[in-house]
Coordinates of C-alpha atoms and ligand atoms in Angstrom, one line a residue:
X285 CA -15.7 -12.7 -4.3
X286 CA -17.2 -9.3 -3.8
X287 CA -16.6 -6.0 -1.0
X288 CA -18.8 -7.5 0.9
X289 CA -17.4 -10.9 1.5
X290 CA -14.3 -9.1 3.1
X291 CA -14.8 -9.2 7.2
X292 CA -11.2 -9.1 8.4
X293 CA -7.9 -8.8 6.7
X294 CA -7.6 -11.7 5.0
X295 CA -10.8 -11.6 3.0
X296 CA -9.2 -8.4 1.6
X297 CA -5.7 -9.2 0.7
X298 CA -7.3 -12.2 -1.5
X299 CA -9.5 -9.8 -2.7
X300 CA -6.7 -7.9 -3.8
X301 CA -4.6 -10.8 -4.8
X302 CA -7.5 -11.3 -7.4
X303 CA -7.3 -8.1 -8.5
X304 CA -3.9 -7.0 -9.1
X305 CA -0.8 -8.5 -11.3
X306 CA 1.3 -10.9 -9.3
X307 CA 4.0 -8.4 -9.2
X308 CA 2.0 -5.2 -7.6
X309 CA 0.4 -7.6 -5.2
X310 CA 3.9 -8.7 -4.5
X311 CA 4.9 -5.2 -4.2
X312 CA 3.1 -4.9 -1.1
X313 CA 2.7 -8.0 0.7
X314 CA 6.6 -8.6 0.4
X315 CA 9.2 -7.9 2.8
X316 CA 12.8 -8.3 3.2
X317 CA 14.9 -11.3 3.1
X318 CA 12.9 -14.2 4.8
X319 CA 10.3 -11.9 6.1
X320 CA 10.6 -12.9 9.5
X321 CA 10.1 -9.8 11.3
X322 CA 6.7 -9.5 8.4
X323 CA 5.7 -12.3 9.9
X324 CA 6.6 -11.6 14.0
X325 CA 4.6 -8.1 13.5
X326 CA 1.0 -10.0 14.1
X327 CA 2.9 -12.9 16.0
X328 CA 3.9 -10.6 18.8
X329 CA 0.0 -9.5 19.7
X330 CA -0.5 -13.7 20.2
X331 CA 2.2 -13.4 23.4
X332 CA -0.2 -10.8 24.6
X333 CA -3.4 -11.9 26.1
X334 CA -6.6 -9.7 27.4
X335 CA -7.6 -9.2 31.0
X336 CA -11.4 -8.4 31.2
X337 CA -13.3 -6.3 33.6
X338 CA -16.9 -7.3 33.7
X339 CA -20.0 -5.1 35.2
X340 CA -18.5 -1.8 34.5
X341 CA -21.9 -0.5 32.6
X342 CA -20.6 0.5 29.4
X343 CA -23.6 2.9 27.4
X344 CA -21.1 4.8 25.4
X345 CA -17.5 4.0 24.2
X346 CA -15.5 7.1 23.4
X347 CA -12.5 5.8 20.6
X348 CA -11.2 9.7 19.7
X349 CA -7.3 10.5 21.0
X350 CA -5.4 13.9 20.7
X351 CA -2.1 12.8 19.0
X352 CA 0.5 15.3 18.2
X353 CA -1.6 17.9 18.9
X354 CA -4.3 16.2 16.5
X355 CA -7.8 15.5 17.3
X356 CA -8.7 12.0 16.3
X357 CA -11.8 10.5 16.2
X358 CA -10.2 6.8 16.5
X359 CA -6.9 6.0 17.6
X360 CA -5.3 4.6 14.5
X361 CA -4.6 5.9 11.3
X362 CA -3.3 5.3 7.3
X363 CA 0.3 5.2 8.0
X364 CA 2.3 6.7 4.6
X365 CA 2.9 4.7 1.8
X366 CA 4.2 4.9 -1.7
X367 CA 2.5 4.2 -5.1
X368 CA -1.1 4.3 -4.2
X369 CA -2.2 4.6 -8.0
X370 CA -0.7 2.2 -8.8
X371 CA -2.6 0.0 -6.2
X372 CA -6.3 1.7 -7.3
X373 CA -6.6 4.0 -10.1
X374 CA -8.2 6.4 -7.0
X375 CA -4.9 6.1 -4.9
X376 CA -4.0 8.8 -2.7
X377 CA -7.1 10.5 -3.2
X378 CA -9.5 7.3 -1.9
X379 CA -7.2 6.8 1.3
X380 CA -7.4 10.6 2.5
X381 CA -11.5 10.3 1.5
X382 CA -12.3 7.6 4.0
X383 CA -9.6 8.5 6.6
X384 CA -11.8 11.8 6.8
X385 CA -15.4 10.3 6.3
X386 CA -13.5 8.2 9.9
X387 CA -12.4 12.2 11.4
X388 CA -8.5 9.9 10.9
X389 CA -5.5 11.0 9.9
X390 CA -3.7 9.7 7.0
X391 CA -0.1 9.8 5.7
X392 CA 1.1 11.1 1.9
X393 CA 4.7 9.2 1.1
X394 CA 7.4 11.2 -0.8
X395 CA 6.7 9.0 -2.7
X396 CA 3.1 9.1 -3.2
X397 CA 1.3 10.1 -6.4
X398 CA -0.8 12.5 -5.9
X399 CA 0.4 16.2 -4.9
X400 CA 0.4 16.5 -0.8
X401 CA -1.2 19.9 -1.4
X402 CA -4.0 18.2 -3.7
X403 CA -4.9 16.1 -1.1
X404 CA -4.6 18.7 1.8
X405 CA -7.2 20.6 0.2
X406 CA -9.5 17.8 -0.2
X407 CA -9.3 16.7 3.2
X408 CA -10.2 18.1 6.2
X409 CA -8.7 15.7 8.6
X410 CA -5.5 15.7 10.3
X411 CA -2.0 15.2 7.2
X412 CA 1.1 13.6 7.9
X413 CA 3.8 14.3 5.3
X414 CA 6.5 11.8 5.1
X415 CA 9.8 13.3 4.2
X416 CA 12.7 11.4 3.0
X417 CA 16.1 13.1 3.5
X418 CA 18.3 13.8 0.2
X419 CA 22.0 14.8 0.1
X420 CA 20.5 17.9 -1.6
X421 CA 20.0 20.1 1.6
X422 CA 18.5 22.6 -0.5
X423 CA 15.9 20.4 -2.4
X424 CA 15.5 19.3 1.6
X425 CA 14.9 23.2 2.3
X426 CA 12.5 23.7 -0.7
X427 CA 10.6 20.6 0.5
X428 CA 10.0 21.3 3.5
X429 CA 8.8 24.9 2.7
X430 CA 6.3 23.2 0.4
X431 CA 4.9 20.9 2.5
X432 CA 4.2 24.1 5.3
X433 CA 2.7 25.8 2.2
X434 CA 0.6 23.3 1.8
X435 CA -0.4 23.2 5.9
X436 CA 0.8 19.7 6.6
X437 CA 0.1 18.7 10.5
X438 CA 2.5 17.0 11.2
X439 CA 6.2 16.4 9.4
X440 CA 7.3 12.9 9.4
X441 CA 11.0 11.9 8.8
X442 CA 11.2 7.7 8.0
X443 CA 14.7 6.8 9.5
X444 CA 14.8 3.5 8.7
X445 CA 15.1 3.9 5.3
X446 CA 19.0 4.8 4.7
X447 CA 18.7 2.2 2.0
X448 CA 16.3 -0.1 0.0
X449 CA 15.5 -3.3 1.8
X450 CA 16.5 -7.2 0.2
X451 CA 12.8 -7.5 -1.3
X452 CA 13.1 -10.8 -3.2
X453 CA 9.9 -11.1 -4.2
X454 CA 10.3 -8.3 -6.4
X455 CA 13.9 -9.5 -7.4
X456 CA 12.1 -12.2 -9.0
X457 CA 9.0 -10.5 -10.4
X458 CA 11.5 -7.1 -11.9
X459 CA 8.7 -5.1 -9.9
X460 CA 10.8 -1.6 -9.9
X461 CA 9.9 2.1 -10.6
X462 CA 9.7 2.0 -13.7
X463 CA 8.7 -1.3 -14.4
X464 CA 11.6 -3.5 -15.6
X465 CA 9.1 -6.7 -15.8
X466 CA 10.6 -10.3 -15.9
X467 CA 8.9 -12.7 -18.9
X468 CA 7.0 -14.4 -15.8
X469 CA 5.9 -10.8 -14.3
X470 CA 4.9 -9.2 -18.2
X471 CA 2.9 -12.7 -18.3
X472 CA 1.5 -11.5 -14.7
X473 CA 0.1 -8.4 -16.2
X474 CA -1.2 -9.8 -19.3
X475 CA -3.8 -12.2 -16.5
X476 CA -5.3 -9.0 -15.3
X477 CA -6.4 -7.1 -18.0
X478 CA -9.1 -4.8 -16.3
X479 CA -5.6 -3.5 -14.2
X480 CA -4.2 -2.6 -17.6
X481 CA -7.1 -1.0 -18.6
X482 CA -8.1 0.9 -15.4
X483 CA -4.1 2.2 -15.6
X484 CA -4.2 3.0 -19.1
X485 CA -7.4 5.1 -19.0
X486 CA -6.8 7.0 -16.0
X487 CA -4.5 9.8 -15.1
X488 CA -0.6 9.3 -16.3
X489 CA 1.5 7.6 -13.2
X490 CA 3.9 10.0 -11.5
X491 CA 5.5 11.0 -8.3
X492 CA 4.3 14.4 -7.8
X493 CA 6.3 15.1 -4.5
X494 CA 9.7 14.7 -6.4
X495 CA 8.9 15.0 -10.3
X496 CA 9.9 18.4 -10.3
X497 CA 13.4 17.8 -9.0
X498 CA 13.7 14.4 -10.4
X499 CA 13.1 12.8 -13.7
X500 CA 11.7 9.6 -12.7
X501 CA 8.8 9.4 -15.2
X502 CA 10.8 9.8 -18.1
X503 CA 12.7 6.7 -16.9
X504 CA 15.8 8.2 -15.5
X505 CA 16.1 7.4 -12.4
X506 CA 14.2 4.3 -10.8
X507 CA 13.4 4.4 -7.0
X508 CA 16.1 1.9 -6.1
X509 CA 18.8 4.8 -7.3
X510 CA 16.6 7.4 -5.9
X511 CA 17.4 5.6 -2.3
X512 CA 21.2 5.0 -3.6
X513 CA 21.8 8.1 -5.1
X514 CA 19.7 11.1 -3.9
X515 CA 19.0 10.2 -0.2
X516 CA 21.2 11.0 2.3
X517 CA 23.2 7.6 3.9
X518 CA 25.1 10.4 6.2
X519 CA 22.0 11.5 8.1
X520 CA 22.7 12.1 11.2
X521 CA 21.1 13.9 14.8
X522 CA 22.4 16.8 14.3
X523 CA 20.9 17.3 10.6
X524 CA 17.4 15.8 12.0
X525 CA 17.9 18.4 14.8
X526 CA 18.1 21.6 12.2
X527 CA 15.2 20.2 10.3
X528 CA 13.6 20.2 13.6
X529 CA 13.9 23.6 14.0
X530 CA 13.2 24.9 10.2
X531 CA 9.9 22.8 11.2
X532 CA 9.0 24.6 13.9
X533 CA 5.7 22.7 14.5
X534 CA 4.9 18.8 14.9
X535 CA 7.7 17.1 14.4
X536 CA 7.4 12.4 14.0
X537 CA 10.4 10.4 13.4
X538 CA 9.2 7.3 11.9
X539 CA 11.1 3.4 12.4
X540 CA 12.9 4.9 16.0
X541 CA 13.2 1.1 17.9
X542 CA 16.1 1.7 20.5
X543 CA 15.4 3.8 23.9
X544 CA 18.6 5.8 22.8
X545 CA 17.2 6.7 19.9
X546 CA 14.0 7.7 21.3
X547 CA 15.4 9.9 23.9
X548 CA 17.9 11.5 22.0
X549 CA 14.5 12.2 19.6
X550 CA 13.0 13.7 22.3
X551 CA 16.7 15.7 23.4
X552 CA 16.1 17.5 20.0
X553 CA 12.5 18.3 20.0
X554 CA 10.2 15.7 18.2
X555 CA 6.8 15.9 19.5
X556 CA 6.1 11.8 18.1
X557 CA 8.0 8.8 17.2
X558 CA 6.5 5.8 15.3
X559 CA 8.3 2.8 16.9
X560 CA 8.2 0.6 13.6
X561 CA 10.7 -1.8 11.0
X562 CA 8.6 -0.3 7.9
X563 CA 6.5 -3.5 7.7
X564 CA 9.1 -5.9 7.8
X565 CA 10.4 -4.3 4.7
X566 CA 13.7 -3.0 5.7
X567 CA 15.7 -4.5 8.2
X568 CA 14.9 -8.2 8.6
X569 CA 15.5 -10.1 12.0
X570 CA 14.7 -6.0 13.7
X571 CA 12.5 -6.6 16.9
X572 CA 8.1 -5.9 16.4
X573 CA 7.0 -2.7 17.0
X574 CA 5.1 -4.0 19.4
X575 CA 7.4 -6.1 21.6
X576 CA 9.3 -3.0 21.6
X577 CA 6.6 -0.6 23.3
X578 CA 6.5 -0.7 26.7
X579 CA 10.4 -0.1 27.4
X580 CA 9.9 3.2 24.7
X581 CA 6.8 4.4 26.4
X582 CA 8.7 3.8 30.1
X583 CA 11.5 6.1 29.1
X584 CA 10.2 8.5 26.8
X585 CA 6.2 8.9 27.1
X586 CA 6.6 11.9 29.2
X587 CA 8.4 13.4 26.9
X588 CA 6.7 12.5 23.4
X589 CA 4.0 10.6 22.1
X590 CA 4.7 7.2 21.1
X591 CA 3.1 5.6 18.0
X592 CA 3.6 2.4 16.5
X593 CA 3.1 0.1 13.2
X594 CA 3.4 -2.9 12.0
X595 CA 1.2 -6.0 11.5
X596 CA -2.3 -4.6 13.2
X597 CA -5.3 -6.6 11.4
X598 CA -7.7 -6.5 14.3
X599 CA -9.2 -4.4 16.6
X600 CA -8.4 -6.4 19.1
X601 CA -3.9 -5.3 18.7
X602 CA -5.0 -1.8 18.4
X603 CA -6.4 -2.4 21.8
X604 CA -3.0 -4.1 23.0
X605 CA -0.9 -1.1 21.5
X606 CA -2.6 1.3 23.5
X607 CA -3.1 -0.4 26.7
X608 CA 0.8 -0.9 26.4
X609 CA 0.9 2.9 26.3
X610 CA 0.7 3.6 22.7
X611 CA -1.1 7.1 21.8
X612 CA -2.3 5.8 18.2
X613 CA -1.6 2.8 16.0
X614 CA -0.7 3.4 12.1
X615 CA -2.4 0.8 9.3
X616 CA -0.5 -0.3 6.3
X617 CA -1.4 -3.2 4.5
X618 CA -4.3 -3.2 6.4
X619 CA -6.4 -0.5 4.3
X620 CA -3.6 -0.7 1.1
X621 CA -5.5 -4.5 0.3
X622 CA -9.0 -2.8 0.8
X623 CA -7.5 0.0 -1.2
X624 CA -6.5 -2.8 -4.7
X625 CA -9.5 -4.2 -3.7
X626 CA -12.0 -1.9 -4.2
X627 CA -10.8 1.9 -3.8
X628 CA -12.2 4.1 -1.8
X629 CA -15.1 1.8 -0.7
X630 CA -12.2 -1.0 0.1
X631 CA -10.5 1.2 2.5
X632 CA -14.3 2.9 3.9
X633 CA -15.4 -0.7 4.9
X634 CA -11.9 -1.9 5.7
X635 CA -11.7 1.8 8.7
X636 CA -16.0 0.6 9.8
X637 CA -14.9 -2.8 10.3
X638 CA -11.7 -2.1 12.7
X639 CA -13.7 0.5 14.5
X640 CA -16.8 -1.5 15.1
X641 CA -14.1 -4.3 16.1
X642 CA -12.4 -2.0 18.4
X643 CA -15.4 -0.3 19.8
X644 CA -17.1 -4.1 20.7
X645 CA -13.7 -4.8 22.2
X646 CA -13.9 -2.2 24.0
X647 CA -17.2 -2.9 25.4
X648 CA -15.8 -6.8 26.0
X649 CA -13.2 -5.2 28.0
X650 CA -15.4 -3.1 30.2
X651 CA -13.9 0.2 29.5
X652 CA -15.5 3.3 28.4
X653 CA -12.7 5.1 26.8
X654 CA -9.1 4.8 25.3
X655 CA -7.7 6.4 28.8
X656 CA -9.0 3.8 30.5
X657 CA -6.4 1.2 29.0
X658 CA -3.8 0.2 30.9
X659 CA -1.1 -2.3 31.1
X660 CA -3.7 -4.5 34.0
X661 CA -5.4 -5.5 31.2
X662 CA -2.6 -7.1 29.8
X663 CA -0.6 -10.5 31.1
X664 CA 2.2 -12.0 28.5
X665 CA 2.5 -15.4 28.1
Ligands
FMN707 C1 3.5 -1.1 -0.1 C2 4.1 -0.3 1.0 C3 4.7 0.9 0.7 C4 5.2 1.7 1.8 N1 5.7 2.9 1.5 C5 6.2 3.7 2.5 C6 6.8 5.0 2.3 O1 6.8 5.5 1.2 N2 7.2 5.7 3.4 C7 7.2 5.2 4.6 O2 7.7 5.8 5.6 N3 6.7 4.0 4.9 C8 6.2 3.2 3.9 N4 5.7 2.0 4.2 C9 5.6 1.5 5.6 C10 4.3 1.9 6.2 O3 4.2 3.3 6.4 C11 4.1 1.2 7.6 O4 5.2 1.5 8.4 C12 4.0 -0.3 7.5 O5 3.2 -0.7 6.3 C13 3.3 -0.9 8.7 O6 3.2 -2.3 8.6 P1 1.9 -3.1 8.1 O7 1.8 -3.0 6.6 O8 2.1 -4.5 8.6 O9 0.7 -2.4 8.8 C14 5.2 1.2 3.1 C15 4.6 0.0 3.4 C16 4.0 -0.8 2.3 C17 3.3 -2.1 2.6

């Protein structure tokens, strides 16, 4: 199986499976507990059904949305996520490439591993930091200054995230940062040699966002008691509210669900909220992104722009998102397999193929442009 066997989601996350140790595939196709939410993500866009318009004379289809003050040439983007290296040997650096060969934005993870400035300076699209909050307000404050240093767009606070999700998966394979491999997961590694070697011969793994304030390379601390111990499980509105303000710009919380939450969001000055349940990866049983839209963009979409993520694999729920109201849809796994798969050109044909998709959807649909969507396209079953 080759890059150019992979049409649609699927084709790439067995790509990926063949590429990567059970464990790091594991890593990121998991979710927490029984993974029902995981699985409701996608589910909820099959409640959904299109509405055509025919004979509308559609020449051009215009995809690009302003979101959070951002120019976007499409209207989704590579939502944040942690340990891109470890995924390809390119990481971070082959996910900000394509998301600006696409004019996209893309997201660097505190805990990513490349430097957020490294990549700002490649790039010249649009950069979403996303910002954990530690009990240390002053490693907060020193943060924050680094990432408007660096000219991030847009901060992003995750807020769903308190603790570590019930990942079993990796319970069983002793996936952790660092590695704490089960016999069955060291075996895992030892089937995919060209992974070993690809890590081994590239650049050291680290977490450049928090090495220099903690020593997780050196084995000290592992991400599971970075969440327990350094993160703040006290975070509250009115801390989010000062952080607001030291911001002073473009301000996302990301994994808002409730209407409370979003208007108190909007009370205290975020410009965006990403309505999501990380994946499926934190709080099993929480309600799809998606399901979860409409009564959001009622109550709030004057006030904010409303994102979401979670389970988008086709062109086709992109479409739903926005016609629901959405102003742009965030991809995880969705470019991460392209990503294992085949780095940079992975995720490059993984952004062509949901564009063409959504742009002949589009077309299907009769509608020239993203502000033509509406909910009258839409009927749930
Ligand atoms: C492997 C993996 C790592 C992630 N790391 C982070 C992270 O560091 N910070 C964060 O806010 N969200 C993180 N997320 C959540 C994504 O930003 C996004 O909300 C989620 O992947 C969307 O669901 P999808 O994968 O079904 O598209 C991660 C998701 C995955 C799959």
């Amino acid at each position: 199986m080759r890059l150019t066997d992979c049409h649609n989601f699927h084709d790439f996350r067995r790509l990926a499976q063949r590429r990567l140790p059970s464990p790091i595939f594991n890593y990121i196709d998991g979710a927490a507990d029984d993974e029902t939410t995981y699985r409701r993500n996608t589910a909820a866009f099959e409640r959904c059904d299109l509405v055509p318009d025919v004979l509308r004379g559609v020449t051009n289809v215009d995809l690009s949305v302003t979101v959070m003050g951002q120019k976007l040439a499409l209207p989704f983007y590579c939502s944040p996520t942690a340990l891109q290296r470890l995924f390809h040997h390119q990481g971070e650096r082959a996910v900000a490439a394509a998301a600006a060969k696409f004019g996209t934005m893309f997201g660097v993870s505190s805990l990513g591993t490349v430097s957020l400035e490294e990549v700002r300076k490649a790039s010249s699209t649009p950069q979403m930091y996303q910002f954990y909050f530690h009990r240390d307000r002053g490693l907060n404050r020193t943060m924050i200054q680094r990432a408007k240093d660096a000219g991030v767009n847009v901060m992003t606070l995750t807020v769903d995230s308190i603790t570590g999700g019930n990942r079993e998966r990796d319970l069983r394979t002793g996936f952790s940062i660092p590695l704490k491999l089960t016999l069955g997961g060291m075996l895992q590694f030892a089937l995919k040699p060209m992974w070993g070697i690809n890590y081994i011969t590239h650049e050291r793994f680290s977490l450049p966002q928090l090495d220099k304030h903690i020593d997780m390379g050196g084995a000290a601390l592992s991400i599971g008691r970075y969440f327990t111990e350094m993160l703040d499980p006290a975070m509250n509105w009115d801390d989010v509210a000062a952080m607001v303000r030291e911001w002073n710009g473009q301000f996302c919380l990301k994994g808002v669900m409730s209407v409370a939450d979003a208007k108190r969001a909007a009370d205290i000055g975020c410009t965006g909220i990403v309505l999501s349940n990380h994946g499926g990866r934190q709080l099993d049983g929480s309600r799809s992104a998606f399901d979860q839209l409409a009564e959001v963009v009622d109550a709030v979409g004057d006030r904010l722009d409303v994102m979401m993520d979670g389970g988008v694999q086709r062109g086709t729920h992109v479409l739903k998102a926005l016609s629901l109201g959405a102003k742009a849809v965030g991809l995880g796994r969705y470019y991460l397999f392209p990503l294992a798969a085949a780095g940079q050109a992975g995720v490059e044909r993984a952004l062509g193929l949901m564009r063409a998709e959504l742009e002949r959807d589009m077309r299907l649909m009769g509608r020239n442009s993203i502000a033509e969507l509406t909910r009258g396209n839409l009927r749930f079953r």
